[in-house]
Amino acid sequence: MALIIDGKKVSSAVKEDVKKSVEELKKQGVNPCLAVIIVGNNPASRTYVNNKKKACEETGIISKEIALDEGTSTEQLLEIIEKLNLDRDVNGILCQLPVPGHIDESKVISAISPDKDVDAFHAVNVGKLLQGVQSFQPCTPAGIIKMLDYYNIGIEGKNCVIIGRSNIVGKPMSMLLLQKNGTVTIAHSKTKNLKEITKTADILVAAVGRANFVTADMVKDGAVVIDVGINRNEDGKLCGDVLFDEVEKKASYITPVPGGVGPMTVSMLLENTVTAAKIQNNLK
Ligand code: NDP
């Protein structure tokens, strides 16, 4: 039976550290502030934005919400981002994705100043990640590394298999695992013999976006299984990419959904906001 990796617990520990850092910054006259842009009325986006605002409040970070109509154009959005880029009271900027289809998402990502890009999506920050010199950690993958560290799960020399190659999860995850000296394989929808590959994984990260995709026969005995997926099953219940009840019997460690990777993503965003405030004020 696997040990459950408690994302809420690790996330609370990160938030406590963030809170202390914010208090220190305030003593030096710096009030870390995160601007969160939301366009339209996507209910999932609204929930994510509310969670981020709540987490800011818990840790003393000022959160500034910019809620825009569904009909906002790319140009209007870019103008708002430019104002936030220039606003010295704003340290971090994020635009909740996805934006409505008529908005050019790549222009939005490129418009956010790399120094305030707390999601680490800007090409400059992606390039730095590739070079291993990043200031901002890609939130979801960095949250996963934090959880592994917290549970003393070593990465060096381990076979790490990631299912999924998105810019948000799969690709940056591969870079962070590589930085930690894991031997990394990335699988995707065109991968042949997926099961043979996943069965070699000491650490298996599922970022597919398909309910209960990873079954026990895809998992090696004693593997560490990290479930990034946020899906709804046929009953409308929240579930991950991993068939938890089966896989937990085989894994050594496993993250639940909810309560695993999700809370970590938000905590890492807070950490990045503190980092941004420090960099912008030449503080360590
Ligand atoms: P994407 O849809 O961008 O990427 C999914 C990846 O899965 C793609 O690379 C795709 O391959 C691959 N894939 C799809 N089908 C298969 C298959 N049959 N076999 C192997 N690979 C397959 O999703 P994201 O990376 O953005 O998100 C993944 C999941 O994680 C979602 O459920 C999302 O909601 C969740 N998520 C959770 C977060 C959290 O904080 N917990 C944060 C971000 C995301 P290909 O590239 O070939 O199409």
CSV table of C-alpha atoms and ligand atoms in Angstrom, one decimal:
chain,number,residue,atom,x,y,z
A,1,MET,CA,0.0,0.0,0.0
A,2,ALA,CA,1.4,3.4,-1.0
A,3,LEU,CA,2.1,6.2,1.3
A,4,ILE,CA,-0.1,9.2,0.4
A,5,ILE,CA,1.8,12.3,-0.4
A,6,ASP,CA,-0.1,15.0,1.3
A,7,GLY,CA,-0.1,18.1,-1.0
A,8,LYS,CA,-2.1,20.2,1.5
A,9,LYS,CA,0.4,19.6,4.3
A,10,VAL,CA,3.4,20.4,2.1
A,11,SER,CA,1.6,23.4,0.7
A,12,SER,CA,0.9,24.7,4.2
A,13,ALA,CA,4.6,24.4,5.0
A,14,VAL,CA,5.5,26.4,1.9
A,15,LYS,CA,2.9,29.0,2.8
A,16,GLU,CA,4.4,29.4,6.3
A,17,ASP,CA,7.8,30.1,4.7
A,18,VAL,CA,6.2,32.6,2.3
A,19,LYS,CA,4.5,34.3,5.2
A,20,LYS,CA,7.7,34.8,7.0
A,21,SER,CA,9.5,36.1,3.9
A,22,VAL,CA,6.6,38.6,3.3
A,23,GLU,CA,6.9,39.8,6.9
A,24,GLU,CA,10.6,40.3,6.4
A,25,LEU,CA,10.0,42.2,3.1
A,26,LYS,CA,7.4,44.4,4.8
A,27,LYS,CA,9.9,45.4,7.4
A,28,GLN,CA,12.1,46.6,4.6
A,29,GLY,CA,9.3,48.6,3.1
A,30,VAL,CA,8.4,46.1,0.3
A,31,ASN,CA,4.8,45.0,0.0
A,32,PRO,CA,4.7,42.0,-2.4
A,33,CYS,CA,1.8,42.3,-4.8
A,34,LEU,CA,0.4,39.9,-7.3
A,35,ALA,CA,-1.9,41.1,-10.2
A,36,VAL,CA,-4.2,38.4,-11.5
A,37,ILE,CA,-6.0,39.0,-14.7
A,38,ILE,CA,-9.1,37.0,-15.6
A,39,VAL,CA,-11.0,37.4,-18.9
A,40,GLY,CA,-14.6,36.1,-19.2
A,41,ASN,CA,-16.6,33.8,-17.0
A,42,ASN,CA,-15.0,30.4,-17.2
A,43,PRO,CA,-16.1,28.8,-13.9
A,44,ALA,CA,-12.9,26.7,-13.5
A,45,SER,CA,-10.8,29.9,-14.1
A,46,ARG,CA,-12.9,31.7,-11.5
A,47,THR,CA,-12.2,29.0,-9.0
A,48,TYR,CA,-8.5,29.0,-9.7
A,49,VAL,CA,-8.3,32.8,-9.4
A,50,ASN,CA,-10.3,32.8,-6.1
A,51,ASN,CA,-7.9,30.1,-4.7
A,52,LYS,CA,-4.9,32.3,-5.7
A,53,LYS,CA,-6.4,35.4,-4.1
A,54,LYS,CA,-7.2,33.5,-0.9
A,55,ALA,CA,-3.7,32.1,-0.7
A,56,CYS,CA,-2.3,35.6,-1.2
A,57,GLU,CA,-4.4,36.8,1.7
A,58,GLU,CA,-3.3,34.0,3.9
A,59,THR,CA,0.4,34.9,3.4
A,60,GLY,CA,0.1,38.7,3.5
A,61,ILE,CA,0.7,39.1,-0.3
A,62,ILE,CA,-1.5,41.9,-1.8
A,63,SER,CA,-3.6,40.5,-4.6
A,64,LYS,CA,-5.0,42.8,-7.3
A,65,GLU,CA,-7.7,41.2,-9.5
A,66,ILE,CA,-8.3,42.6,-12.9
A,67,ALA,CA,-11.6,41.0,-14.1
A,68,LEU,CA,-12.3,41.7,-17.8
A,69,ASP,CA,-15.3,41.1,-20.0
A,70,GLU,CA,-15.4,38.1,-22.3
A,71,GLY,CA,-15.3,40.5,-25.3
A,72,THR,CA,-11.9,42.1,-24.3
A,73,SER,CA,-9.7,42.2,-27.4
A,74,THR,CA,-6.0,41.1,-27.5
A,75,GLU,CA,-5.0,44.8,-27.9
A,76,GLN,CA,-7.0,45.9,-24.9
A,77,LEU,CA,-5.5,43.1,-22.8
A,78,LEU,CA,-1.9,43.9,-23.9
A,79,GLU,CA,-2.5,47.5,-22.9
A,80,ILE,CA,-3.5,46.5,-19.4
A,81,ILE,CA,-0.5,44.2,-19.1
A,82,GLU,CA,1.8,47.0,-20.2
A,83,LYS,CA,0.4,49.2,-17.4
A,84,LEU,CA,1.0,46.5,-14.9
A,85,ASN,CA,4.5,46.0,-16.2
A,86,LEU,CA,5.2,49.6,-15.5
A,87,ASP,CA,3.4,49.7,-12.1
A,88,ARG,CA,6.2,49.6,-9.5
A,89,ASP,CA,3.7,48.4,-6.8
A,90,VAL,CA,3.0,45.2,-8.8
A,91,ASN,CA,5.7,42.5,-8.5
A,92,GLY,CA,4.0,39.6,-10.2
A,93,ILE,CA,1.5,39.4,-13.1
A,94,LEU,CA,-0.4,36.4,-14.3
A,95,CYS,CA,-3.2,36.0,-16.8
A,96,GLN,CA,-5.4,33.1,-16.0
A,97,LEU,CA,-5.4,30.6,-18.9
A,98,PRO,CA,-7.2,29.7,-21.1
A,99,VAL,CA,-8.2,33.1,-22.4
A,100,PRO,CA,-11.3,33.2,-24.7
A,101,GLY,CA,-10.5,31.9,-28.1
A,102,HIS,CA,-10.4,35.2,-30.0
A,103,ILE,CA,-7.5,36.4,-27.8
A,104,ASP,CA,-3.9,35.6,-29.0
A,105,GLU,CA,-2.6,33.7,-26.0
A,106,SER,CA,1.0,33.7,-27.1
A,107,LYS,CA,1.0,37.5,-27.4
A,108,VAL,CA,-0.4,37.7,-23.9
A,109,ILE,CA,2.4,35.4,-22.6
A,110,SER,CA,5.1,37.4,-24.4
A,111,ALA,CA,3.7,40.7,-23.2
A,112,ILE,CA,4.2,40.1,-19.5
A,113,SER,CA,7.6,41.4,-18.4
A,114,PRO,CA,9.9,38.4,-17.7
A,115,ASP,CA,10.7,40.0,-14.3
A,116,LYS,CA,7.1,39.8,-13.3
A,117,ASP,CA,6.2,36.5,-15.1
A,118,VAL,CA,5.5,34.5,-11.9
A,119,ASP,CA,4.0,31.7,-14.0
A,120,ALA,CA,7.3,31.3,-15.8
A,121,PHE,CA,5.7,31.0,-19.2
A,122,HIS,CA,7.6,33.8,-21.0
A,123,ALA,CA,10.1,32.6,-23.6
A,124,VAL,CA,12.9,34.2,-21.6
A,125,ASN,CA,12.0,32.3,-18.5
A,126,VAL,CA,11.6,29.1,-20.4
A,127,GLY,CA,15.0,29.6,-21.9
A,128,LYS,CA,16.5,30.2,-18.5
A,129,LEU,CA,14.9,27.0,-17.3
A,130,LEU,CA,16.5,25.1,-20.1
A,131,GLN,CA,19.9,26.6,-19.1
A,132,GLY,CA,19.2,25.8,-15.4
A,133,VAL,CA,19.5,29.4,-14.3
A,134,GLN,CA,15.8,30.2,-13.7
A,135,SER,CA,14.6,32.9,-11.2
A,136,PHE,CA,11.0,31.7,-11.3
A,137,GLN,CA,10.1,28.1,-11.0
A,138,PRO,CA,7.3,26.7,-13.3
A,139,CYS,CA,4.7,26.4,-10.6
A,140,THR,CA,3.2,22.9,-11.1
A,141,PRO,CA,6.5,21.1,-11.8
A,142,ALA,CA,8.3,23.0,-9.0
A,143,GLY,CA,5.5,22.0,-6.6
A,144,ILE,CA,6.1,18.4,-7.5
A,145,ILE,CA,9.8,18.7,-6.8
A,146,LYS,CA,9.0,20.3,-3.5
A,147,MET,CA,6.7,17.4,-2.5
A,148,LEU,CA,9.4,14.8,-3.5
A,149,ASP,CA,12.0,16.7,-1.4
A,150,TYR,CA,9.6,17.0,1.5
A,151,TYR,CA,9.1,13.2,1.6
A,152,ASN,CA,12.9,12.6,1.0
A,153,ILE,CA,12.3,10.9,-2.3
A,154,GLY,CA,15.5,11.0,-4.2
A,155,ILE,CA,15.5,11.8,-7.9
A,156,GLU,CA,19.2,11.4,-8.8
A,157,GLY,CA,19.7,8.4,-11.0
A,158,LYS,CA,16.0,7.5,-11.0
A,159,ASN,CA,14.1,6.6,-14.2
A,160,CYS,CA,11.5,9.4,-14.4
A,161,VAL,CA,8.7,9.0,-17.0
A,162,ILE,CA,6.4,11.9,-17.7
A,163,ILE,CA,3.2,11.3,-19.6
A,164,GLY,CA,2.4,14.6,-21.3
A,165,ARG,CA,4.5,17.2,-23.0
A,166,SER,CA,2.6,20.5,-22.5
A,167,ASN,CA,4.4,23.8,-22.1
A,168,ILE,CA,2.8,24.2,-18.6
A,169,VAL,CA,3.5,20.8,-17.1
A,170,GLY,CA,5.2,18.0,-19.2
A,171,LYS,CA,8.1,20.0,-20.7
A,172,PRO,CA,9.1,22.1,-17.6
A,173,MET,CA,8.7,19.0,-15.5
A,174,SER,CA,11.3,17.2,-17.6
A,175,MET,CA,13.7,20.1,-17.2
A,176,LEU,CA,13.4,20.1,-13.4
A,177,LEU,CA,13.8,16.4,-13.1
A,178,LEU,CA,16.8,16.6,-15.3
A,179,GLN,CA,18.3,19.3,-13.2
A,180,LYS,CA,17.9,16.9,-10.3
A,181,ASN,CA,19.9,14.3,-12.2
A,182,GLY,CA,16.9,12.1,-13.0
A,183,THR,CA,17.0,10.0,-16.3
A,184,VAL,CA,14.0,11.5,-18.0
A,185,THR,CA,11.6,10.1,-20.6
A,186,ILE,CA,8.7,12.1,-22.0
A,187,ALA,CA,5.7,10.2,-23.4
A,188,HIS,CA,2.8,11.7,-25.4
A,189,SER,CA,-0.1,10.8,-27.6
A,190,LYS,CA,2.1,9.4,-30.4
A,191,THR,CA,4.3,7.3,-28.1
A,192,LYS,CA,4.3,3.6,-29.0
A,193,ASN,CA,4.1,0.9,-26.3
A,194,LEU,CA,3.4,3.4,-23.6
A,195,LYS,CA,2.9,0.7,-21.0
A,196,GLU,CA,6.4,-0.7,-21.6
A,197,ILE,CA,7.8,2.7,-21.0
A,198,THR,CA,5.8,3.6,-17.9
A,199,LYS,CA,6.7,0.3,-16.3
A,200,THR,CA,10.3,1.4,-16.3
A,201,ALA,CA,9.5,4.4,-14.2
A,202,ASP,CA,10.8,4.8,-10.6
A,203,ILE,CA,9.0,8.1,-10.7
A,204,LEU,CA,5.9,8.4,-12.9
A,205,VAL,CA,4.3,11.7,-13.5
A,206,ALA,CA,0.9,11.7,-15.2
A,207,ALA,CA,-0.1,14.9,-16.9
A,208,VAL,CA,-2.5,13.7,-19.6
A,209,GLY,CA,-5.9,15.2,-18.7
A,210,ARG,CA,-7.8,11.9,-19.0
A,211,ALA,CA,-9.7,10.4,-16.1
A,212,ASN,CA,-8.2,7.2,-14.7
A,213,PHE,CA,-5.8,6.8,-17.6
A,214,VAL,CA,-2.9,5.2,-15.7
A,215,THR,CA,-3.9,1.7,-14.5
A,216,ALA,CA,-2.0,-0.6,-12.2
A,217,ASP,CA,-0.6,-2.7,-15.1
A,218,MET,CA,1.3,0.4,-16.3
A,219,VAL,CA,3.1,0.9,-13.0
A,220,LYS,CA,6.2,-0.8,-11.7
A,221,ASP,CA,6.0,-2.2,-8.1
A,222,GLY,CA,7.2,0.4,-5.7
A,223,ALA,CA,7.1,3.3,-8.1
A,224,VAL,CA,6.4,6.9,-7.0
A,225,VAL,CA,3.3,8.1,-8.8
A,226,ILE,CA,2.5,11.7,-9.2
A,227,ASP,CA,-0.9,12.6,-10.6
A,228,VAL,CA,-1.2,16.0,-12.1
A,229,GLY,CA,-4.6,15.5,-13.8
A,230,ILE,CA,-7.7,17.3,-12.8
A,231,ASN,CA,-10.7,15.6,-14.4
A,232,ARG,CA,-14.3,14.7,-13.8
A,233,ASN,CA,-15.3,11.0,-13.9
A,234,GLU,CA,-18.6,9.8,-15.3
A,235,ASP,CA,-20.3,10.6,-12.0
A,236,GLY,CA,-19.0,14.2,-12.2
A,237,LYS,CA,-16.6,13.6,-9.4
A,238,LEU,CA,-13.2,15.2,-9.4
A,239,CYS,CA,-10.4,12.7,-10.2
A,240,GLY,CA,-6.9,12.5,-11.5
A,241,ASP,CA,-5.2,10.8,-14.4
A,242,VAL,CA,-4.4,7.8,-12.2
A,243,LEU,CA,-6.8,5.0,-11.2
A,244,PHE,CA,-6.0,5.7,-7.6
A,245,ASP,CA,-7.6,2.6,-5.9
A,246,GLU,CA,-5.7,0.2,-8.1
A,247,VAL,CA,-2.4,2.0,-8.4
A,248,GLU,CA,-2.0,2.8,-4.7
A,249,LYS,CA,-1.7,-0.9,-4.0
A,250,LYS,CA,1.4,-1.1,-6.2
A,251,ALA,CA,3.1,2.3,-5.7
A,252,SER,CA,5.4,3.2,-2.8
A,253,TYR,CA,4.1,6.8,-2.8
A,254,ILE,CA,1.2,8.4,-4.6
A,255,THR,CA,-0.5,11.8,-4.8
A,256,PRO,CA,-4.3,12.0,-4.4
A,257,VAL,CA,-6.6,14.1,-6.4
A,258,PRO,CA,-7.8,16.4,-4.9
A,259,GLY,CA,-5.2,17.3,-2.2
A,260,GLY,CA,-2.0,16.4,-4.1
A,261,VAL,CA,-0.4,18.5,-6.8
A,262,GLY,CA,-3.1,21.1,-7.0
A,263,PRO,CA,-2.4,22.9,-3.7
A,264,MET,CA,1.3,23.0,-4.5
A,265,THR,CA,0.8,24.9,-7.7
A,266,VAL,CA,-0.7,27.8,-5.8
A,267,SER,CA,2.0,27.8,-3.2
A,268,MET,CA,4.8,27.9,-5.7
A,269,LEU,CA,3.1,30.9,-7.3
A,270,LEU,CA,3.3,32.7,-4.0
A,271,GLU,CA,7.0,31.8,-3.7
A,272,ASN,CA,7.6,33.2,-7.1
A,273,THR,CA,5.8,36.4,-6.2
A,274,VAL,CA,8.2,36.8,-3.2
A,275,THR,CA,11.2,36.1,-5.5
A,276,ALA,CA,9.9,38.7,-7.9
A,277,ALA,CA,9.6,41.3,-5.1
A,278,LYS,CA,13.1,40.6,-3.9
A,279,ILE,CA,14.7,40.8,-7.4
A,280,GLN,CA,12.9,44.0,-8.2
A,281,ASN,CA,14.1,45.6,-5.0
A,282,ASN,CA,17.6,44.2,-5.1
A,283,LEU,CA,17.1,42.1,-2.0
A,284,LYS,CA,18.2,38.6,-1.3
B,1,NDP,P1,-2.5,19.2,-22.2
B,1,NDP,O1,-3.8,18.8,-22.8
B,1,NDP,O2,-1.9,20.5,-22.7
B,1,NDP,O3,-1.4,18.0,-22.5
B,1,NDP,C1,-1.8,16.7,-22.3
B,1,NDP,C2,-0.7,15.8,-22.8
B,1,NDP,O4,-1.1,14.5,-22.7
B,1,NDP,C3,-0.2,16.1,-24.2
B,1,NDP,O5,1.2,16.2,-24.3
B,1,NDP,C4,-0.8,14.8,-25.0
B,1,NDP,O6,0.0,14.4,-26.0
B,1,NDP,C5,-0.7,13.8,-23.9
B,1,NDP,N1,-1.6,12.7,-24.1
B,1,NDP,C6,-2.9,12.8,-24.5
B,1,NDP,N2,-3.4,11.6,-24.7
B,1,NDP,C7,-2.4,10.7,-24.5
B,1,NDP,C8,-2.3,9.3,-24.6
B,1,NDP,N3,-3.3,8.5,-25.0
B,1,NDP,N4,-1.1,8.7,-24.4
B,1,NDP,C9,-0.1,9.5,-24.0
B,1,NDP,N5,-0.1,10.8,-23.9
B,1,NDP,C10,-1.3,11.4,-24.2
B,1,NDP,O7,-2.7,19.3,-20.7
B,1,NDP,P2,-1.9,19.9,-19.5
B,1,NDP,O8,-0.5,19.5,-19.5
B,1,NDP,O9,-2.1,21.4,-19.4
B,1,NDP,O10,-2.6,19.3,-18.2
B,1,NDP,C11,-2.7,17.9,-18.0
B,1,NDP,C12,-3.6,17.7,-16.9
B,1,NDP,O11,-3.1,18.3,-15.7
B,1,NDP,C13,-5.0,18.3,-17.0
B,1,NDP,O12,-6.0,17.4,-16.4
B,1,NDP,C14,-5.0,19.6,-16.3
B,1,NDP,O13,-6.2,20.0,-15.8
B,1,NDP,C15,-4.1,19.2,-15.2
B,1,NDP,N6,-3.3,20.3,-14.6
B,1,NDP,C16,-3.3,20.4,-13.2
B,1,NDP,C17,-2.6,21.3,-12.6
B,1,NDP,C18,-2.5,21.3,-11.1
B,1,NDP,O14,-2.1,22.3,-10.5
B,1,NDP,N7,-2.8,20.2,-10.5
B,1,NDP,C19,-1.9,22.4,-13.3
B,1,NDP,C20,-1.9,22.2,-14.8
B,1,NDP,C21,-2.7,21.2,-15.3
B,1,NDP,P3,0.2,15.3,-27.4
B,1,NDP,O15,1.2,16.4,-27.0
B,1,NDP,O16,0.8,14.3,-28.4
B,1,NDP,O17,-1.1,15.8,-27.8
